[in-house]
Coordinates of C-alpha atoms and ligand atoms in Angstrom, one line a residue:
M1 CA 13.1 -14.2 -1.8
E2 CA 16.5 -13.2 -3.2
M3 CA 19.5 -14.8 -1.5
T4 CA 21.7 -12.6 0.6
R5 CA 25.4 -12.3 -0.4
S6 CA 26.4 -14.4 2.5
E7 CA 24.0 -17.2 1.4
A8 CA 25.2 -16.9 -2.2
L9 CA 28.8 -17.0 -1.1
Y10 CA 28.1 -20.0 1.1
Q11 CA 26.4 -21.8 -1.8
K12 CA 29.6 -21.4 -3.8
A13 CA 31.9 -22.1 -0.9
V14 CA 30.5 -25.5 -0.1
Q15 CA 31.3 -26.6 -3.7
V16 CA 35.0 -26.0 -3.3
I17 CA 35.8 -26.0 0.5
P18 CA 34.8 -28.8 2.8
G19 CA 31.7 -27.5 4.6
G20 CA 32.3 -24.2 3.0
V21 CA 34.7 -23.1 5.7
N22 CA 38.4 -23.3 6.6
S23 CA 37.7 -24.2 10.2
P24 CA 34.6 -26.3 11.2
V25 CA 33.2 -24.0 13.9
R26 CA 32.8 -21.2 11.4
A27 CA 30.1 -23.3 9.6
F28 CA 27.5 -22.4 12.3
G29 CA 26.6 -26.1 12.3
S30 CA 25.9 -26.4 15.9
I31 CA 23.3 -23.7 15.8
G32 CA 21.8 -24.7 12.5
A33 CA 22.3 -21.4 10.6
T34 CA 24.1 -20.2 7.5
P35 CA 27.4 -18.5 8.3
K36 CA 27.8 -14.7 7.8
F37 CA 30.5 -13.9 5.4
I38 CA 32.5 -11.0 7.0
K39 CA 33.8 -8.2 4.7
S40 CA 35.5 -5.9 7.2
A41 CA 35.9 -5.1 10.9
Q42 CA 36.7 -2.0 13.0
G43 CA 36.9 -1.7 16.7
A44 CA 34.3 -3.9 18.4
C45 CA 32.3 -4.4 15.2
L46 CA 32.1 -6.7 12.2
Y47 CA 30.5 -5.9 8.9
D48 CA 29.2 -8.7 6.7
E49 CA 28.9 -8.9 2.9
D50 CA 25.3 -7.6 3.1
G51 CA 26.3 -4.5 5.0
N52 CA 25.0 -5.7 8.3
Q53 CA 26.9 -4.5 11.4
Y54 CA 27.5 -6.7 14.4
I55 CA 29.0 -6.1 17.8
D56 CA 31.7 -8.9 17.8
Y57 CA 32.1 -11.2 20.8
V58 CA 34.3 -13.7 19.0
G59 CA 37.2 -11.4 18.1
S60 CA 38.6 -14.0 15.7
W61 CA 38.5 -16.5 18.6
G62 CA 40.8 -14.5 20.8
P63 CA 43.5 -12.6 18.8
M64 CA 41.7 -9.3 18.5
I65 CA 42.1 -8.2 22.2
L66 CA 42.8 -4.6 21.1
G67 CA 39.8 -4.6 18.9
H68 CA 39.8 -4.7 15.1
G69 CA 41.8 -2.3 13.0
S70 CA 44.2 -1.3 15.7
Q71 CA 46.4 1.5 14.2
E72 CA 49.4 0.4 16.3
V73 CA 49.3 -3.0 14.6
L74 CA 48.3 -2.0 11.1
E75 CA 51.1 0.5 10.7
K76 CA 53.7 -1.9 11.7
V77 CA 52.3 -4.6 9.5
A78 CA 52.3 -2.3 6.5
D79 CA 55.8 -1.2 7.2
A80 CA 57.0 -4.9 7.4
C81 CA 55.2 -5.7 4.2
R82 CA 57.1 -3.0 2.3
R83 CA 60.4 -4.5 3.5
G84 CA 59.5 -8.0 2.3
L85 CA 57.0 -10.7 3.2
S86 CA 59.3 -13.6 4.0
F87 CA 63.0 -14.4 3.9
G88 CA 63.3 -17.9 5.5
A89 CA 66.2 -16.5 7.4
A90 CA 66.9 -15.1 10.9
T91 CA 65.6 -11.6 11.5
A92 CA 65.8 -9.0 14.2
A93 CA 62.1 -9.1 14.6
E94 CA 62.2 -12.7 15.9
V95 CA 64.8 -11.7 18.6
E96 CA 62.5 -8.7 19.6
M97 CA 59.5 -11.0 19.8
A98 CA 61.3 -13.7 21.8
E99 CA 62.7 -11.1 24.2
L100 CA 59.2 -9.5 24.5
V101 CA 57.6 -12.9 25.4
C102 CA 60.4 -13.9 27.8
G103 CA 60.1 -10.4 29.5
M104 CA 56.3 -10.7 29.9
V105 CA 56.1 -14.3 31.0
P106 CA 58.7 -15.0 33.7
S107 CA 58.4 -18.8 33.4
V108 CA 59.5 -18.6 29.8
E109 CA 63.3 -18.4 29.5
M110 CA 63.4 -19.5 25.8
V111 CA 60.7 -19.6 23.2
R112 CA 60.2 -21.0 19.7
M113 CA 57.8 -19.4 17.2
V114 CA 55.5 -21.6 15.1
N115 CA 52.4 -20.8 13.0
S116 CA 49.4 -21.9 15.1
G117 CA 48.3 -23.1 18.5
T118 CA 48.1 -26.6 17.2
E119 CA 51.8 -26.5 16.2
A120 CA 52.7 -25.0 19.5
V121 CA 51.0 -27.7 21.5
M122 CA 52.2 -30.5 19.3
S123 CA 55.8 -29.3 19.7
A124 CA 55.4 -28.7 23.4
I125 CA 54.3 -32.3 23.9
R126 CA 57.2 -33.6 21.9
V127 CA 59.6 -31.6 24.0
A128 CA 58.1 -32.8 27.2
R129 CA 58.4 -36.4 26.0
G130 CA 61.9 -35.8 24.8
Y131 CA 62.9 -34.2 28.1
T132 CA 61.4 -36.9 30.4
R133 CA 62.0 -39.8 28.0
R134 CA 58.4 -40.8 28.8
D135 CA 55.5 -41.4 26.4
K136 CA 52.2 -40.9 28.2
I137 CA 50.5 -37.5 28.6
V138 CA 47.4 -36.5 30.6
K139 CA 44.8 -34.2 29.1
F140 CA 41.4 -33.1 30.3
T141 CA 38.1 -34.1 28.8
G142 CA 36.5 -31.0 27.2
C143 CA 39.8 -29.2 26.8
Y144 CA 40.9 -28.6 23.2
H145 CA 44.6 -28.3 22.2
G146 CA 44.4 -28.1 18.5
H147 CA 44.1 -30.9 16.0
S148 CA 47.4 -32.9 16.2
D149 CA 46.7 -36.6 16.2
G150 CA 47.7 -37.4 19.7
L151 CA 45.3 -34.9 21.2
L152 CA 42.2 -35.9 19.2
V153 CA 41.1 -38.2 21.9
R154 CA 37.6 -39.4 22.8
A155 CA 36.5 -38.3 26.2
G156 CA 38.0 -41.0 28.4
S157 CA 35.5 -42.7 30.7
G158 CA 37.9 -43.1 33.7
A159 CA 41.5 -43.9 34.6
M160 CA 41.6 -47.4 33.1
T161 CA 40.8 -46.4 29.5
F162 CA 43.6 -45.5 27.1
G163 CA 42.8 -42.7 24.7
S164 CA 40.8 -43.8 21.7
P165 CA 40.8 -41.6 18.6
D166 CA 38.1 -38.9 18.4
S167 CA 38.6 -38.4 14.6
L168 CA 38.7 -40.6 11.6
G169 CA 42.2 -41.0 10.3
V170 CA 43.9 -41.1 13.7
P171 CA 45.5 -44.5 14.3
M172 CA 45.0 -46.0 17.8
G173 CA 48.8 -45.9 18.1
Y174 CA 48.7 -42.1 18.2
T175 CA 46.3 -41.8 21.1
Q176 CA 47.0 -44.9 23.2
D177 CA 49.5 -42.8 25.3
T178 CA 47.0 -40.0 25.8
L179 CA 45.1 -40.4 29.1
S180 CA 42.0 -38.4 29.8
A181 CA 41.1 -36.9 33.2
D182 CA 38.2 -34.8 34.4
Y183 CA 38.7 -31.0 34.6
N184 CA 38.7 -29.7 38.2
S185 CA 39.2 -33.3 39.5
L186 CA 42.6 -33.9 41.0
E187 CA 41.4 -37.4 42.0
S188 CA 41.1 -38.3 38.3
V189 CA 44.7 -37.2 37.7
E190 CA 46.0 -38.9 40.8
A191 CA 44.5 -42.1 39.6
H192 CA 46.5 -41.9 36.4
F193 CA 49.7 -41.1 38.3
A194 CA 49.0 -43.9 40.8
R195 CA 48.7 -46.4 38.0
C196 CA 51.5 -45.2 35.7
G197 CA 53.1 -42.1 37.2
E198 CA 56.6 -43.1 36.1
E199 CA 55.5 -43.2 32.4
I200 CA 53.7 -39.8 32.4
A201 CA 55.7 -37.2 30.5
A202 CA 53.4 -34.3 31.0
V203 CA 50.0 -33.0 32.1
I204 CA 48.6 -30.5 29.6
V205 CA 45.8 -28.2 30.8
E206 CA 44.0 -25.1 29.7
P207 CA 44.4 -23.1 32.9
V208 CA 41.0 -21.7 32.2
A209 CA 39.1 -24.1 30.1
A210 CA 37.6 -22.2 27.2
N211 CA 36.6 -24.9 24.8
M212 CA 33.7 -26.2 26.8
G213 CA 32.3 -22.7 27.2
V214 CA 34.4 -21.1 30.0
V215 CA 35.2 -23.2 33.0
P216 CA 37.5 -21.6 35.6
P217 CA 39.9 -23.8 37.6
M218 CA 38.5 -24.5 41.1
P219 CA 40.7 -23.2 44.0
G220 CA 43.6 -25.6 44.4
F221 CA 43.2 -27.4 41.1
L222 CA 46.1 -25.9 39.2
E223 CA 48.3 -25.9 42.4
G224 CA 47.4 -29.6 42.8
L225 CA 48.5 -30.4 39.2
R226 CA 51.8 -28.6 39.9
S227 CA 52.5 -30.7 43.0
L228 CA 51.5 -34.0 41.3
C229 CA 53.9 -33.2 38.4
D230 CA 56.7 -32.4 40.8
R231 CA 56.0 -35.5 42.8
Y232 CA 56.2 -37.8 39.8
G233 CA 58.8 -35.9 37.7
A234 CA 56.3 -35.0 34.9
L235 CA 56.2 -31.6 33.2
L236 CA 53.2 -29.3 33.6
V237 CA 52.2 -27.7 30.3
F238 CA 49.9 -24.7 30.4
D239 CA 48.0 -24.4 27.1
E240 CA 47.7 -20.6 27.1
V241 CA 46.7 -20.2 23.5
I242 CA 43.5 -18.5 24.7
T243 CA 44.5 -17.1 28.1
G244 CA 48.1 -16.0 27.2
F245 CA 48.4 -12.2 27.1
R246 CA 44.6 -12.1 27.6
L247 CA 44.0 -12.4 31.3
G248 CA 47.0 -10.2 31.9
P249 CA 50.5 -9.6 30.6
D250 CA 51.6 -13.0 32.0
G251 CA 48.4 -14.8 31.2
A252 CA 46.7 -17.4 33.5
Q253 CA 50.0 -18.4 35.2
G254 CA 50.3 -14.8 36.4
Y255 CA 46.6 -14.6 37.2
Y256 CA 46.6 -17.8 39.3
H257 CA 50.3 -17.7 40.4
V258 CA 51.0 -21.2 39.3
T259 CA 54.2 -21.8 37.2
P260 CA 54.2 -24.4 34.4
D261 CA 57.3 -25.9 32.9
I262 CA 56.2 -25.2 29.3
T263 CA 53.6 -22.7 28.0
T264 CA 52.0 -22.7 24.6
F265 CA 50.7 -19.5 23.0
G266 CA 48.6 -18.5 20.0
K267 CA 45.9 -15.9 19.1
V268 CA 46.9 -12.7 21.0
I269 CA 50.6 -13.3 20.4
G270 CA 50.0 -12.9 16.6
G271 CA 47.8 -9.8 16.7
G272 CA 45.6 -11.4 14.1
M273 CA 48.4 -13.0 12.1
P274 CA 49.2 -16.8 12.1
V275 CA 51.5 -17.1 15.1
G276 CA 51.9 -19.8 17.8
A277 CA 54.7 -20.3 20.2
Y278 CA 55.9 -22.6 22.9
G279 CA 58.4 -21.8 25.6
G280 CA 59.6 -22.6 29.1
R281 CA 62.6 -23.4 31.3
R282 CA 65.9 -23.1 29.5
E283 CA 67.0 -26.7 30.4
V284 CA 63.8 -27.9 28.7
M285 CA 63.9 -25.7 25.6
E286 CA 67.5 -26.4 25.0
L287 CA 66.4 -29.8 23.8
V288 CA 64.8 -28.2 20.7
A289 CA 66.6 -28.5 17.4
P290 CA 69.1 -27.4 16.2
L291 CA 70.4 -27.2 19.8
G292 CA 69.0 -30.5 21.0
G293 CA 67.5 -33.7 19.8
V294 CA 63.8 -32.7 19.6
Y295 CA 63.1 -31.9 16.0
Q296 CA 60.7 -29.1 15.1
A297 CA 60.8 -26.7 12.1
G298 CA 58.6 -24.4 10.0
T299 CA 59.0 -22.5 6.7
L300 CA 57.1 -19.5 7.9
S301 CA 57.8 -19.7 11.6
G302 CA 58.8 -16.2 12.9
N303 CA 57.6 -14.7 9.6
P304 CA 58.5 -11.0 9.6
V305 CA 55.0 -9.7 8.8
A306 CA 53.5 -11.9 11.5
M307 CA 56.2 -10.8 14.0
A308 CA 55.4 -7.2 13.2
A309 CA 51.7 -7.7 14.1
G310 CA 52.5 -9.7 17.2
I311 CA 55.2 -7.3 18.5
A312 CA 53.0 -4.3 17.9
Q313 CA 50.1 -5.9 19.9
L314 CA 52.2 -7.3 22.7
T315 CA 54.1 -4.0 23.0
A316 CA 50.9 -2.0 23.3
L317 CA 49.7 -4.5 26.0
K318 CA 53.0 -4.4 27.9
E319 CA 53.1 -0.6 27.9
H320 CA 49.5 -0.4 29.1
P321 CA 48.9 -2.9 32.0
E322 CA 46.1 -0.7 33.1
W323 CA 44.2 -1.7 30.0
Y324 CA 43.9 -5.2 31.4
V325 CA 42.5 -3.9 34.7
Q326 CA 40.0 -1.8 32.9
L327 CA 39.0 -4.5 30.5
N328 CA 38.7 -7.2 33.2
E329 CA 36.6 -4.9 35.4
R330 CA 34.3 -3.9 32.6
A331 CA 33.9 -7.5 31.6
G332 CA 33.2 -8.5 35.2
R333 CA 30.4 -6.0 35.4
F334 CA 29.1 -7.0 32.0
F335 CA 28.8 -10.7 32.9
Q336 CA 27.3 -9.8 36.3
A337 CA 24.6 -7.8 34.4
I338 CA 23.9 -10.8 32.3
R339 CA 23.3 -12.8 35.4
G340 CA 20.9 -10.1 36.5
I341 CA 18.9 -10.2 33.3
L342 CA 18.6 -14.0 33.3
G343 CA 17.7 -14.0 37.0
K344 CA 14.9 -11.6 36.4
L345 CA 13.5 -13.7 33.6
G346 CA 13.5 -16.8 35.8
L347 CA 15.5 -18.9 33.3
P348 CA 17.9 -21.7 34.5
Y349 CA 21.3 -20.2 33.7
Q350 CA 25.0 -20.2 34.7
V351 CA 27.4 -17.4 33.6
N352 CA 31.0 -18.3 34.0
N353 CA 33.7 -15.7 33.4
V354 CA 37.4 -15.0 34.0
G355 CA 38.7 -11.6 33.0
S356 CA 37.5 -10.8 29.4
L357 CA 36.4 -14.4 28.8
G358 CA 32.9 -15.6 29.6
C359 CA 30.1 -18.0 28.7
L360 CA 26.3 -18.2 29.2
Y361 CA 24.8 -21.7 29.7
F362 CA 21.2 -22.5 30.1
T363 CA 21.3 -25.0 33.0
E364 CA 20.6 -25.1 36.7
E365 CA 23.8 -26.8 37.9
A366 CA 27.2 -25.2 38.2
V367 CA 29.3 -25.8 35.1
T368 CA 32.7 -27.1 36.4
D369 CA 33.7 -29.7 33.8
Y370 CA 32.7 -31.2 30.5
E371 CA 29.8 -33.4 31.9
S372 CA 28.1 -30.4 33.4
A373 CA 28.8 -28.2 30.4
K374 CA 27.2 -30.9 28.1
A375 CA 24.2 -31.1 30.4
S376 CA 23.2 -27.5 29.5
D377 CA 20.3 -26.8 27.1
T378 CA 22.3 -26.5 23.8
E379 CA 19.1 -26.2 21.7
L380 CA 18.0 -23.2 23.7
F381 CA 21.5 -21.8 23.3
A382 CA 21.3 -22.2 19.5
Q383 CA 18.0 -20.3 19.4
Y384 CA 19.5 -17.6 21.7
C385 CA 22.6 -17.4 19.5
K386 CA 20.6 -17.1 16.2
G387 CA 18.3 -14.5 17.8
M388 CA 21.1 -12.4 19.1
M389 CA 22.8 -12.6 15.6
A390 CA 19.6 -11.3 14.1
Q391 CA 19.7 -8.4 16.6
G392 CA 23.3 -7.5 15.5
I393 CA 25.2 -9.3 18.3
Y394 CA 27.8 -11.7 16.9
L395 CA 28.3 -14.6 19.4
A396 CA 30.3 -17.7 19.0
P397 CA 28.0 -20.1 17.1
S398 CA 28.5 -22.9 19.7
Q399 CA 27.7 -23.4 23.3
F400 CA 31.2 -24.8 23.8
E401 CA 33.1 -21.6 22.9
A402 CA 33.8 -18.5 24.8
M403 CA 32.7 -14.9 24.5
F404 CA 35.8 -12.7 24.0
L405 CA 35.7 -9.0 25.0
S406 CA 38.3 -6.5 23.7
M407 CA 39.7 -3.1 24.7
S408 CA 37.3 -1.7 22.1
H409 CA 34.2 -3.0 23.9
T410 CA 33.5 0.3 25.7
E411 CA 30.9 0.7 28.5
E412 CA 28.5 2.1 25.9
I413 CA 28.9 -0.9 23.6
L414 CA 28.4 -3.3 26.5
Q415 CA 25.3 -1.4 27.8
E416 CA 23.9 -1.5 24.2
T417 CA 24.5 -5.3 24.1
L418 CA 22.8 -5.8 27.5
G419 CA 19.8 -3.8 26.4
I420 CA 19.4 -5.9 23.2
M421 CA 19.9 -9.1 25.2
E422 CA 17.2 -8.2 27.7
K423 CA 14.7 -7.1 25.1
F424 CA 15.4 -10.2 22.9
L425 CA 15.3 -12.7 25.8
T426 CA 12.1 -11.2 27.3
F427 CA 10.4 -11.4 23.9
F428 CA 11.9 -14.8 23.1
L429 CA 10.8 -16.4 26.4
Q430 CA 7.2 -15.5 25.7
K431 CA 7.4 -17.6 22.6
I432 CA 9.0 -20.8 24.0
Ligands
KE4_1 P1 45.0 -23.1 16.4 O1 45.7 -24.2 15.8 O2 43.5 -23.1 16.0 O3 45.7 -21.7 16.2 O4 45.0 -23.3 18.0 C1 44.5 -24.5 18.5 C2 44.2 -24.3 20.0 C3 45.0 -24.7 21.0 N1 44.8 -24.5 22.3 C4 43.6 -23.9 22.7 C5 43.3 -23.7 24.1 C6 42.7 -23.5 21.7 O5 41.5 -22.9 22.1 C7 43.0 -23.6 20.3 C8 42.0 -23.2 19.2 N2 40.8 -22.5 19.7 C9 39.7 -22.6 18.8 C10 38.5 -21.9 19.5 N3 38.1 -22.5 20.6 C11 40.0 -22.0 17.5 C12 38.8 -21.8 16.6 C13 38.8 -22.7 15.4 O6 39.1 -23.9 15.6 O7 38.4 -22.3 14.3

């Protein structure tokens, strides 16, 4: 049988790119399939190199909250391109972007642009350590904060273990100050503070964990982290690379009314272009070079074309807060309908969702942390994912990712998806 264009491209890609992809999850490894090579996108849909159309529930892993091909964004990007791609100098667009972010997120009094979520988190941790003059940080097993050395830590097995590297090439010295706690377990955080509270610079948390599927914070969890940090003089860092400008104009901190000291951003802030940012209280951010002694820099940070995309997207979102209400309501109904489908089929399942983020797990027990997420039937998920892909529904090719809905996911598109899902799962279950 003749190869598809995606298969042919993948065959070439693996010769010249590690794994054939520029980011591991795109290789479809965890579901054992060949990646689709995407040629174009519009609204809620992707189109691959073989002309297949998919309803897209990845949205480039979060940035495309307006949907693909948003005119507001494309026009501003084209205009910026005509005026020059990059200057390596201060521009008015960076001031506009910074004022926009500070205006939308009250806890952010100053913000620095970088080029990815990884860079934002790496820099935020450095600022927290510089501000507190402490070295240790607490992160949560199952939360992902980009690939900087100090955060590539093996899941800690309790309070007494120092972080050990979770990647080749990361020296022990880079992770020994990274302590792992369990998501939704204040006790596991208290144990770290009880043991070395005066050495802990920061607690970094995804306020909605979206890298082990989607795991919402239990009531009191984020508030508890806030008070522990206050009690021990540590900073609370909200990694809002996914939730920022997605759950609402002021992200998860606005959604849950818990104020961090530093916030990191990515994805939505760039409108599809490479943008990350970190910001927070003025007295903290004033430590960042050239003002203060915490060094951080970047050739393309605040790039005019990327700023144009981000400003256009954030401005549209700021001017239409009702879009969030409508999207989150539509998404809530959508995920509730998925529960209805799975319930009728008698499958063990959990569906977690917050706003336009959601995740289906095949498991009886509630998914509240990494252990319970890992206990789900990932093989069944892989079959489900591949089957849905074949039906034209493009889901994240991993159990431990989120479904991202956009403003372009209309009621009709969601109903079409539910119909396909019910039909496929009914057929599929007769086979397993
Ligand atoms: P980037 O460096 O990939 O822009 O952002 C890193 C990052 C930081 N913090 C959170 C909470 C994140 O989710 C991410 C990156 N998210 C993944 C998807 N779960 C990106 C997809 C990929 O790695 O290709």
